[in-house]
XYZ file of C-alpha atoms in Angstrom:
687
model
C 19.920 28.856 26.755
C 19.316 31.292 29.677
C 22.221 32.450 31.794
C 22.658 35.300 34.253
C 23.500 38.128 31.879
C 21.409 41.330 31.681
C 19.429 40.434 28.430
C 18.348 37.066 29.809
C 17.384 38.646 33.177
C 15.325 41.156 31.168
C 13.476 38.289 29.268
C 12.572 36.517 32.575
C 11.435 39.873 34.108
C 9.199 40.584 31.055
C 7.842 36.960 31.171
C 7.026 37.452 34.801
C 5.152 40.601 34.154
C 3.284 38.841 31.359
C 2.388 35.918 33.693
C 1.145 38.243 36.398
C -1.059 39.969 33.892
C -2.396 36.611 32.711
C -3.381 35.622 36.284
C -5.331 38.983 36.606
C -7.029 38.692 33.193
C -7.754 34.936 33.389
C -5.685 34.385 30.208
C -3.262 31.687 28.909
C -0.566 32.252 26.405
C 1.732 30.145 24.198
C 5.462 30.479 24.255
C 7.202 28.879 21.310
C 10.831 27.900 21.688
C 12.397 27.305 18.256
C 15.941 25.971 17.852
C 18.229 23.081 18.237
C 16.941 20.114 20.199
C 18.965 20.593 23.341
C 18.590 24.385 23.462
C 14.783 24.142 23.439
C 14.719 21.491 26.247
C 17.242 23.327 28.435
C 15.546 26.747 27.932
C 12.160 25.331 28.866
C 13.693 23.713 32.051
C 15.218 26.995 33.001
C 12.079 29.100 32.319
C 9.978 26.729 34.357
C 12.217 27.186 37.305
C 11.199 30.928 37.548
C 7.363 30.144 37.802
C 5.755 27.963 40.384
C 3.341 25.417 38.892
C 2.766 21.870 37.698
C 4.923 22.045 34.696
C 3.650 18.797 33.191
C 5.468 17.786 30.018
C 3.803 16.073 27.107
C 6.713 14.446 25.278
C 7.761 11.160 23.696
C 11.078 11.580 25.677
C 11.689 10.911 29.286
C 12.249 13.843 31.494
C 14.760 13.806 34.459
C 13.138 16.572 36.502
C 9.602 16.930 35.435
C 6.418 14.796 35.329
C 5.686 13.572 31.804
C 2.891 11.905 29.784
C 3.258 10.621 26.151
C 1.237 12.436 23.604
C -1.095 9.560 22.914
C -1.972 9.501 26.614
C -3.022 13.126 26.950
C -6.790 12.345 26.714
C -6.482 10.648 30.131
C -5.865 14.117 31.573
C -9.220 15.627 30.470
C -11.204 16.696 33.364
C -8.075 17.700 35.474
C -6.433 21.069 35.732
C -2.833 22.096 35.611
C -0.884 25.370 35.957
C 1.742 25.685 33.170
C 2.859 22.869 30.771
C 5.502 22.055 28.214
C 4.567 20.385 24.723
C 7.487 18.764 22.938
C 7.062 18.967 19.214
C 10.759 18.780 18.294
C 10.344 15.473 16.539
C 6.617 15.510 15.621
C 3.450 17.480 16.190
C 0.498 15.600 17.429
C -2.090 18.336 17.133
C -4.900 16.324 18.990
C -2.717 16.010 21.921
C -1.718 19.743 21.793
C -5.386 20.709 21.672
C -6.276 18.366 24.394
C -3.437 19.488 26.635
C -4.326 23.153 26.050
C -7.884 22.205 27.544
C -6.479 21.176 30.971
C -4.342 24.292 31.494
C -6.038 26.842 33.780
C -6.107 30.602 33.599
C -2.651 32.087 34.038
C -0.811 29.202 32.489
C 2.105 29.257 30.019
C 1.981 26.575 27.356
C 5.663 26.241 26.244
C 5.799 24.652 22.777
C 9.135 23.248 21.690
C 9.790 23.010 18.003
C 12.775 22.732 15.496
C 14.510 25.599 13.887
C 11.809 27.895 12.546
C 12.803 28.097 8.815
C 13.724 24.402 8.574
C 10.664 23.116 10.465
C 8.297 22.704 7.456
C 10.895 20.718 5.425
C 11.708 18.238 8.356
C 10.281 14.714 8.677
C 7.411 14.805 11.223
C 7.321 11.580 13.402
C 3.623 12.070 13.989
C 2.996 11.633 10.284
C 3.441 7.832 10.660
C 0.095 7.684 12.348
C -1.917 9.154 9.571
C -0.018 8.857 6.202
C -0.162 5.088 5.900
C 3.562 5.222 5.402
C 6.159 3.236 7.295
C 8.553 6.264 7.558
C 7.944 9.826 8.653
C 7.448 12.493 5.931
C 7.818 16.243 5.890
C 4.413 18.083 6.331
C 5.064 21.386 4.758
C 1.521 22.648 4.196
C 0.352 22.186 7.733
C 3.439 23.335 9.512
C 3.765 26.460 7.336
C 0.125 27.156 8.279
C 1.011 26.726 11.933
C 4.082 28.955 11.672
C 2.169 31.693 9.818
C -0.595 31.681 12.479
C 1.956 32.132 15.299
C 3.791 34.911 13.412
C 0.489 36.710 12.687
C -0.737 36.487 16.322
C 0.510 39.384 18.355
C -0.359 37.601 21.581
C 1.791 34.590 20.870
C 5.318 34.645 21.885
C 8.060 33.215 19.637
C 11.558 32.855 21.003
C 13.994 31.690 18.383
C 17.537 30.544 19.264
C 20.090 33.273 18.521
C 17.500 35.962 17.840
C 16.260 38.863 19.863
C 13.290 38.211 22.006
C 11.221 40.710 23.903
C 7.975 39.392 25.539
C 5.123 41.910 25.233
C 2.130 42.335 27.465
C -1.443 41.584 26.372
C -3.917 44.558 25.786
C -5.656 45.802 28.905
C -8.655 43.812 30.020
C -10.906 43.573 33.195
C -9.729 41.593 36.010
C -11.110 38.083 36.000
C -12.534 36.096 39.039
C -12.355 32.216 39.071
C -15.732 30.584 39.676
C -16.008 29.533 43.280
C -18.013 26.384 42.844
C -21.391 27.924 42.398
C -23.139 27.368 39.116
C -22.553 30.052 36.414
C -25.675 31.800 35.063
C -25.607 29.486 32.094
C -25.150 26.396 34.216
C -27.882 27.475 36.613
C -30.384 27.954 33.804
C -29.721 24.479 32.381
C -29.571 22.803 35.819
C -32.938 24.130 36.686
C -34.422 22.658 33.553
C -32.928 19.291 34.190
C -34.141 19.099 37.840
C -37.660 19.869 36.721
C -37.657 17.250 33.933
C -40.271 14.502 34.167
C -38.823 12.714 31.170
C -36.914 13.371 27.833
C -33.707 13.477 26.034
C -31.313 16.313 26.678
C -28.311 17.028 24.597
C -25.626 19.321 26.134
C -22.822 20.655 23.776
C -19.956 23.030 24.592
C -16.373 23.621 23.767
C -13.642 22.549 26.355
C -13.420 24.337 29.657
C -17.200 25.312 29.692
C -18.201 23.001 32.590
C -20.102 20.196 30.998
C -18.861 17.583 33.416
C -19.338 20.043 36.316
C -22.861 20.525 35.302
C -23.518 16.837 35.119
C -21.960 16.552 38.611
C -24.368 19.235 39.870
C -27.316 17.252 38.477
C -26.144 14.068 40.368
C -25.581 16.049 43.542
C -28.980 17.799 43.513
C -31.128 14.925 42.037
C -33.071 13.041 44.773
C -33.102 9.717 42.812
C -30.527 7.569 41.116
C -28.222 8.344 38.277
C -26.289 5.998 36.078
C -23.577 6.967 33.725
C -21.810 5.708 30.720
C -18.865 6.974 28.640
C -16.079 5.841 26.224
C -13.758 5.451 29.138
C -14.145 4.762 32.918
C -12.007 7.876 33.659
C -14.762 10.088 32.467
C -17.145 8.432 35.034
C -14.596 9.085 37.752
C -14.490 12.658 36.850
C -18.120 13.074 36.990
C -18.295 11.221 40.381
C -15.839 13.749 41.712
C -17.958 16.601 40.405
C -21.125 15.176 41.871
C -19.249 14.613 45.305
C -20.870 11.027 45.403
C -20.664 7.765 43.574
C -22.234 7.479 40.176
C -22.729 3.917 38.920
C -20.597 3.606 35.855
C -21.282 1.198 33.001
C -19.268 0.538 29.866
C -21.633 1.331 27.014
C -21.849 -2.291 25.607
C -22.196 -3.745 29.165
C -25.047 -1.365 29.937
C -26.786 -2.213 26.776
C -26.483 -5.994 27.367
C -27.862 -5.323 30.985
C -30.821 -3.498 29.612
C -31.633 -5.804 26.797
C -31.336 -8.901 29.027
C -34.647 -7.673 30.808
C -32.713 -6.819 34.134
C -34.143 -4.016 36.257
C -33.182 -0.541 35.263
C -33.342 1.340 38.522
C -32.129 4.787 37.387
C -33.952 8.116 36.924
C -31.203 9.535 34.723
C -28.835 8.066 32.241
C -25.796 10.466 31.825
C -23.792 9.763 28.577
C -20.514 11.640 28.613
C -18.709 12.395 25.374
C -21.539 10.829 23.495
C -20.202 11.554 20.058
C -17.469 9.032 20.667
C -19.856 6.139 21.299
C -21.374 4.375 18.220
C -24.744 5.940 17.137
C -26.444 2.452 16.770
C -25.609 1.676 20.384
C -26.937 4.978 21.656
C -30.197 4.511 19.619
C -30.811 1.120 21.307
C -29.809 2.258 24.790
C -31.825 5.482 25.124
C -35.212 4.121 25.275
C -34.552 2.198 28.512
C -34.410 5.325 30.542
C -37.004 7.999 31.391
C -34.486 10.783 31.335
C -31.312 10.947 29.386
C -28.481 13.568 29.263
C -25.982 13.322 26.561
C -22.880 15.621 26.675
C -20.318 16.113 23.927
C -17.744 18.503 22.834
C -18.383 21.046 19.981
C -14.817 21.663 19.312
C -13.526 18.150 19.595
C -10.173 16.627 19.741
C -11.908 13.216 19.299
C -14.475 14.708 16.938
C -16.943 17.407 16.757
C -20.484 17.825 18.399
C -21.875 19.938 15.533
C -22.074 16.859 13.330
C -23.376 14.873 16.253
C -26.275 17.317 16.516
C -27.084 17.243 12.937
C -26.566 13.569 12.300
C -27.392 11.612 15.378
C -29.813 13.953 17.155
C -31.807 14.302 13.993
C -32.702 10.733 14.253
C -34.367 11.286 17.586
C -38.115 11.842 17.789
C -37.826 14.556 20.410
C -34.755 16.103 22.235
C -33.729 19.306 23.919
C -30.747 21.215 22.641
C -28.657 22.664 25.509
C -25.458 24.751 25.077
C -22.814 26.292 27.329
C -20.825 29.069 25.722
C -18.977 30.865 28.560
C -15.709 29.409 29.680
C -15.159 28.836 33.357
C -11.526 27.513 33.307
C -10.257 30.686 31.636
C -11.619 34.085 30.444
C -13.442 34.984 27.274
C -11.104 35.719 24.366
C -8.338 33.596 25.872
C -5.233 33.933 23.616
C -4.352 30.207 23.621
C -7.821 29.030 22.867
C -8.265 31.573 20.087
C -4.965 30.658 18.440
C -5.585 26.907 18.475
C -9.189 27.355 17.165
C -7.842 29.351 14.304
C -5.114 26.823 13.408
C -7.238 23.718 13.818
C -10.391 25.256 12.297
C -12.389 24.591 15.476
C -14.766 27.582 14.949
C -17.065 25.858 12.404
C -20.434 27.384 11.301
C -23.511 26.229 13.132
C -25.367 24.370 10.390
C -28.105 23.246 12.625
C -29.953 26.516 12.050
C -29.743 26.231 8.292
C -33.075 25.508 6.425
C -33.212 23.963 2.958
C -33.525 26.315 0.066
C -36.789 26.327 -1.799
C -35.253 25.269 -5.279
C -32.424 22.981 -6.287
C -29.569 24.665 -8.285
C -27.402 22.755 -10.645
C -24.247 21.386 -9.138
C -20.901 22.673 -10.436
C -17.974 20.411 -9.708
C -14.354 21.289 -9.225
C -11.697 18.624 -8.856
C -8.292 19.440 -7.150
C -5.487 18.240 -4.879
C -3.933 19.460 -1.697
C -1.906 22.069 -3.404
C -5.159 24.136 -3.722
C -5.156 24.702 0.120
C -2.054 26.938 -0.200
C -3.625 29.136 -2.804
C -7.175 29.072 -1.213
C -7.100 28.920 2.587
C -10.852 29.829 2.688
C -11.554 26.809 0.586
C -9.697 24.681 3.157
C -11.871 26.100 5.933
C -15.171 25.718 4.302
C -14.312 22.189 3.050
C -13.151 21.035 6.438
C -16.137 22.577 8.214
C -18.449 20.868 5.862
C -16.797 17.525 6.761
C -17.201 18.289 10.381
C -20.997 18.913 9.885
C -21.532 15.530 8.392
C -19.005 13.320 10.210
C -18.920 13.939 13.906
C -15.732 12.004 14.468
C -13.757 14.495 12.215
C -10.724 15.522 14.140
C -7.501 17.550 13.631
C -5.793 14.413 12.559
C -8.058 14.560 9.346
C -6.958 18.112 8.846
C -3.305 17.091 8.764
C -4.136 14.147 6.487
C -6.015 16.422 4.124
C -3.181 18.894 3.918
C -0.068 16.657 3.706
C -0.811 12.918 3.245
C 0.318 11.547 -0.139
C -2.319 10.568 -2.603
C -5.120 12.793 -1.436
C -7.543 14.260 -3.821
C -10.731 16.335 -3.613
C -13.866 17.387 -5.205
C -16.072 20.350 -4.345
C -19.714 20.853 -5.343
C -21.131 24.268 -5.724
C -24.634 25.450 -5.817
C -25.226 29.130 -6.685
C -21.469 29.696 -6.158
C -21.628 28.375 -2.570
C -19.780 25.204 -1.447
C -22.530 22.695 -0.995
C -20.765 19.275 -1.134
C -17.389 17.912 -0.431
C -15.707 14.688 -1.606
C -12.455 13.439 -0.193
C -10.580 10.619 -1.931
C -7.381 8.705 -1.561
C -5.481 6.752 -4.163
C -4.985 3.071 -3.768
C -3.435 0.099 -5.593
C -0.666 0.073 -8.143
C 1.347 -2.470 -6.030
C 3.764 -4.937 -7.669
C 2.305 -8.300 -8.418
C 4.740 -10.026 -6.139
C 3.759 -7.887 -3.176
C 0.065 -8.319 -3.971
C 0.558 -12.076 -3.909
C 2.320 -11.874 -0.639
C -0.578 -9.818 0.780
C -3.025 -12.422 -0.443
C -0.963 -15.240 1.145
C -0.986 -13.536 4.501
C 2.820 -13.088 4.560
C 2.796 -9.250 4.114
C 0.428 -6.541 5.232
C 1.995 -3.084 4.455
C 0.292 -0.006 5.589
C -2.375 1.777 3.619
C -4.488 0.602 0.690
C -7.563 -0.266 2.871
C -9.908 -1.512 0.136
C -7.317 -2.666 -2.269
C -5.529 -4.702 0.321
C -8.591 -6.074 1.909
C -9.842 -7.423 -1.315
C -6.714 -9.332 -1.584
C -6.103 -10.344 2.039
C -9.642 -11.243 2.862
C -11.739 -11.460 -0.327
C -9.163 -13.572 -2.200
C -8.380 -11.213 -5.079
C -4.747 -10.079 -5.117
C -5.178 -8.464 -8.474
C -7.216 -5.698 -6.771
C -4.057 -4.386 -5.136
C -2.294 -4.165 -8.410
C -4.954 -2.267 -10.195
C -5.197 1.524 -9.875
C -8.174 2.658 -7.727
C -9.452 5.547 -5.751
C -11.226 5.282 -2.421
C -13.889 7.669 -1.273
C -13.021 8.328 2.359
C -15.498 11.139 3.174
C -18.544 12.669 1.492
C -20.573 15.513 2.899
C -23.415 17.683 1.721
C -24.562 20.956 3.385
C -27.923 20.701 5.243
C -29.535 23.171 2.786
C -28.838 20.768 -0.152
C -29.372 17.366 1.328
C -31.760 14.874 -0.265
C -31.640 16.530 -3.647
C -29.123 14.247 -5.409
C -26.061 16.505 -4.850
C -23.930 13.776 -3.363
C -24.889 11.373 -6.173
C -24.040 13.954 -8.743
C -20.711 14.574 -7.110
C -19.896 10.779 -7.249
C -21.098 10.590 -10.894
C -18.758 13.349 -11.927
C -15.858 11.793 -10.034
C -16.631 8.399 -11.834
C -16.106 10.247 -15.186
C -12.958 12.112 -13.933
C -11.393 8.889 -12.558
C -12.190 6.972 -15.665
C -10.473 9.505 -17.849
C -7.404 9.216 -15.698
C -7.192 5.548 -16.432
C -8.210 4.185 -13.072
C -9.795 0.696 -12.814
C -12.343 1.287 -10.205
C -13.687 3.546 -7.319
C -14.121 2.083 -3.898
C -15.718 2.914 -0.506
C -15.658 1.321 2.900
C -18.478 2.155 5.288
C -20.438 1.030 8.279
C -23.237 -0.938 6.861
C -26.726 0.480 7.322
C -29.677 0.133 5.029
C -29.839 3.845 3.960
C -26.056 4.027 3.412
C -26.037 0.791 1.364
C -28.954 2.072 -0.779
C -27.148 5.329 -1.437
C -23.978 3.653 -2.731
C -26.152 1.342 -4.768
C -27.718 4.311 -6.346
C -24.371 5.642 -7.159
C -23.436 2.511 -9.051
C -21.309 0.789 -6.448
C -21.495 -3.098 -5.955
C -20.990 -4.641 -2.524
C -17.977 -6.952 -2.647
C -17.150 -7.598 1.105
C -18.773 -7.582 4.469
C -16.837 -8.023 7.766
C -18.085 -10.435 10.356
C -17.453 -8.188 13.391
C -18.980 -4.808 14.321
C -16.712 -1.946 14.207
C -15.959 -0.198 17.490
C -16.180 3.294 15.857
C -19.652 2.929 14.254
C -21.188 -0.092 15.819
C -21.934 -1.443 12.200
C -20.416 -4.241 10.198
C -17.728 -2.927 7.807
C -18.760 -3.108 4.163
C -16.755 -2.468 1.062
C -18.141 -1.661 -2.375
C -16.612 -0.863 -5.852
C -17.588 0.934 -8.908
C -15.805 -0.409 -11.829
C -14.271 2.014 -14.438
C -12.389 -0.290 -16.732
C -12.776 -3.806 -18.157
C -10.300 -5.142 -15.528
C -12.328 -3.398 -12.880
C -15.539 -4.709 -14.295
C -14.095 -8.206 -14.131
C -12.943 -7.842 -10.560
C -16.151 -6.423 -9.486
C -18.276 -9.329 -10.945
C -15.981 -12.010 -9.527
C -15.926 -10.484 -6.047
C -19.781 -9.941 -6.171
C -20.185 -13.704 -7.021
C -17.796 -14.749 -4.392
C -19.669 -12.727 -1.733
C -22.894 -14.250 -2.764
C -21.582 -17.738 -2.718
C -20.210 -16.990 0.776
C -23.385 -15.293 1.901
C -24.138 -17.668 4.785
C -21.021 -16.134 6.433
C -22.294 -12.668 6.078
C -24.132 -11.270 9.246
C -27.883 -11.972 9.048
C -29.048 -8.486 9.378
C -26.666 -7.414 6.449
C -27.656 -10.516 4.238
C -31.308 -9.748 4.603
C -30.792 -6.277 3.022
C -28.419 -7.382 0.339
C -30.317 -10.518 -0.648
C -33.936 -10.042 0.414
C -35.042 -13.468 -0.808
C -35.918 -15.757 2.087
C -34.381 -18.938 0.808
C -30.744 -19.416 -0.467
C -29.668 -22.576 -2.343
C -26.554 -24.066 -0.781
C -23.631 -23.956 -3.241
C -21.390 -26.832 -1.930
C -19.190 -27.167 -5.017
C -15.568 -26.371 -4.563
C -14.771 -23.976 -7.418
C -11.376 -22.424 -8.443
C -11.864 -19.578 -5.900
C -12.310 -22.151 -3.305
C -9.235 -24.054 -4.123
C -7.178 -20.825 -4.134
C -8.428 -19.915 -0.616
C -7.896 -23.418 0.663
C -4.309 -23.368 -0.707
C -3.692 -19.949 0.922
C -4.639 -21.423 4.291
C -3.010 -24.842 3.860
C 0.232 -23.838 2.146
C 0.670 -20.122 3.015
C -0.358 -17.957 6.007
C -3.941 -16.838 5.239
C -6.130 -16.725 8.257
C -8.900 -19.189 9.098
C -11.495 -16.549 8.895
C -10.433 -15.473 5.360
C -10.986 -18.992 4.274
C -13.871 -20.072 6.478
C -16.482 -20.488 3.754
C -14.222 -22.565 1.553
C -13.220 -24.751 4.524
C -16.833 -25.436 5.295
C -17.380 -26.531 1.796
C -14.264 -28.664 2.102
C -15.588 -30.297 5.228
C -18.902 -31.034 3.551
C -17.098 -32.828 0.723
C -14.397 -34.760 2.675
C -14.706 -38.144 4.394
C -11.571 -37.554 6.504
C -12.100 -37.271 10.239
C -10.450 -33.815 10.576
C -11.123 -33.401 14.133
C -9.552 -30.025 14.671
C -11.342 -28.316 11.863
C -14.749 -29.920 12.329
C -14.641 -29.055 16.111
C -14.049 -25.299 15.396
C -16.185 -24.861 12.194
C -18.958 -27.382 12.500
C -19.243 -28.157 16.113
C -18.798 -24.562 17.398
C -16.299 -25.433 20.113
C -14.076 -22.688 21.545
C -10.337 -22.658 20.917
C -9.482 -23.530 24.472
C -11.893 -26.484 24.279
C -10.344 -27.674 21.058
C -6.808 -27.334 22.322
C -7.686 -29.218 25.503
C -9.595 -32.094 23.693
C -6.781 -32.660 21.179
C -4.071 -32.253 23.869
C -2.293 -29.540 21.952
C 0.420 -27.184 23.371
C -1.588 -24.072 22.405
C -3.074 -21.924 19.658
C 0.084 -22.112 17.438
C -0.083 -25.902 17.482
C -3.847 -25.787 16.738
C -3.181 -23.491 13.731
C -0.649 -25.965 12.484
C -3.106 -28.764 12.971
C -5.786 -26.958 10.976
C -3.357 -26.384 8.110
C -2.259 -30.018 8.178
C -5.885 -31.318 8.160
C -6.674 -29.001 5.231
C -3.797 -30.354 3.165
C -4.851 -33.852 3.831
C -8.451 -33.218 2.849
C -7.589 -31.390 -0.402
C -5.200 -34.127 -1.266
C -7.840 -36.849 -0.784
C -10.523 -35.052 -2.809
C -8.531 -34.106 -5.893
C -4.584 -34.576 -5.788
C -4.255 -32.756 -9.198
C -6.156 -29.597 -8.160
C -4.405 -29.735 -4.852
C -1.012 -29.630 -6.414
C -1.926 -26.839 -8.722
C -3.357 -24.739 -5.925
C -0.280 -25.328 -3.792
C 1.975 -24.085 -6.594
C -0.206 -20.964 -6.879
C 0.049 -20.391 -3.020
C 3.765 -20.807 -2.827
């Protein structure tokens, strides 16, 4: 740690000279402290005492003398500004939080990053990995951490202070003095503001990286517009920031509440709808909301910590009939070529190509496919960048968390499609299944739900097929095609090749989970996938119902697929209407009221194990149709449509737990009365 000897005084003197230069040039720099846990923390505290500033800490650990936020709460800071900060990565590195935190540090700031001993760091368990590896325990993440370390070492403007090693902070290269904007619009902001103030109608989409003044510009529009502006955003905090920028109140609506208001027929008394961080709002909701307003301004981040605006432009905006593309490029919170921004852009691959200007080629070249695993990133860093950038162009919620998962999460595999030797398509898959039969049965029974195995577990826990978690499968988690090659069968060719590759490896099926839309469903159908499960609630991320589909590869996979497909068809009345009309276009559906073996298993799972009511709902409805028992608790909730509080009150129960126990007891009684022999066999299976 720092004491008062001459060498340490020299370090502080050099850091002071660096910071004065940073203020003059409008720059920010990273200072990495690497060493033992206590040395890093104490050194950061002592350095911070030599420089006045906010010195906010981002850390999972409490701080005695400094203000602190947890890494998962950093996004609440966006829109604010701080001078100097400390990011604690001694136990784990949350890169989204690091990137977001860097975005709130203004010119002249130090970002002090605390990390473990330098040589050991790539081999140490990273606590943040628990969020994205689907593992219950932290794992080492050597590929990403090695990449991070190499970028720090190669950057002459980054400062690395290692415990027990010599350290001599160096100045930046000379640069012109920088002047902080004084509240007036920058030339770029003024040009866009003039367009918006003259708009009679239309949809305007403003994209920019952090620190470019998007919210400030939206606030200027509110301030100068003579009429009424409404606003929506993923969080109310964003609305408050815009109100502050506009120096007057802007009526804020939560996205779903605003849509409900508009579709109810209520008056929409607003000249402008401002939608902040639009890429974080489900696209179907935006599509329904926009037509209610004469003028709409959508803002979103190009280099996102929540996702990327490039994909938003290419995917969502392409669905609009007419829109205006607005962009801010010059930073206003710091100077151009800021060392901190440039470093993180390089590490996190934020500088993706602008695919929106790409035009389709005249002819379609054959697709050459290469299969590989994450080890390829070490030998081919350019492939990593190209692959990740292609994903961001197609999935506008791609974030640094995905980059970390791609590089170090277990069970990842990839396929790249090349046309004329250029990367044209990317396929990202994750291995699933292979669980022990006892664990798979416990998942089916509702008594266990380990992390991971999204589709394999869901087919057991919700669709009633525990064998799905025992089989070996591979789930397609992302697929992307470059704009120049879209609608030419490239994606389908990539999936077809992966089908053959996985079958040769002895897998039982491929799977995919997606937000159900007609075009997406038809694409997966063309690829040979069969829909085997549809959720009953819309996903917050996509605004769509979650659907799962499988492509069988083995006889066991084929049997599972056919059984699951028949089960879904039998339970089709529980599938959301808009989905059912696509999957089964016939208008009339014959009611299948027979209790088959699958029904008896689901009923037993609910009556004698811990399966949920929703996972057994269709079987329970058929049970009620067959039973002559009163069954007041089940009939009230499933047939009469009463709410939980109403049923609890009517039956004078103590609460929801007592109601659940009552449902299970009524189910046992009904099963016993209909067929005691089958009831006994089903009970034995469940237990």
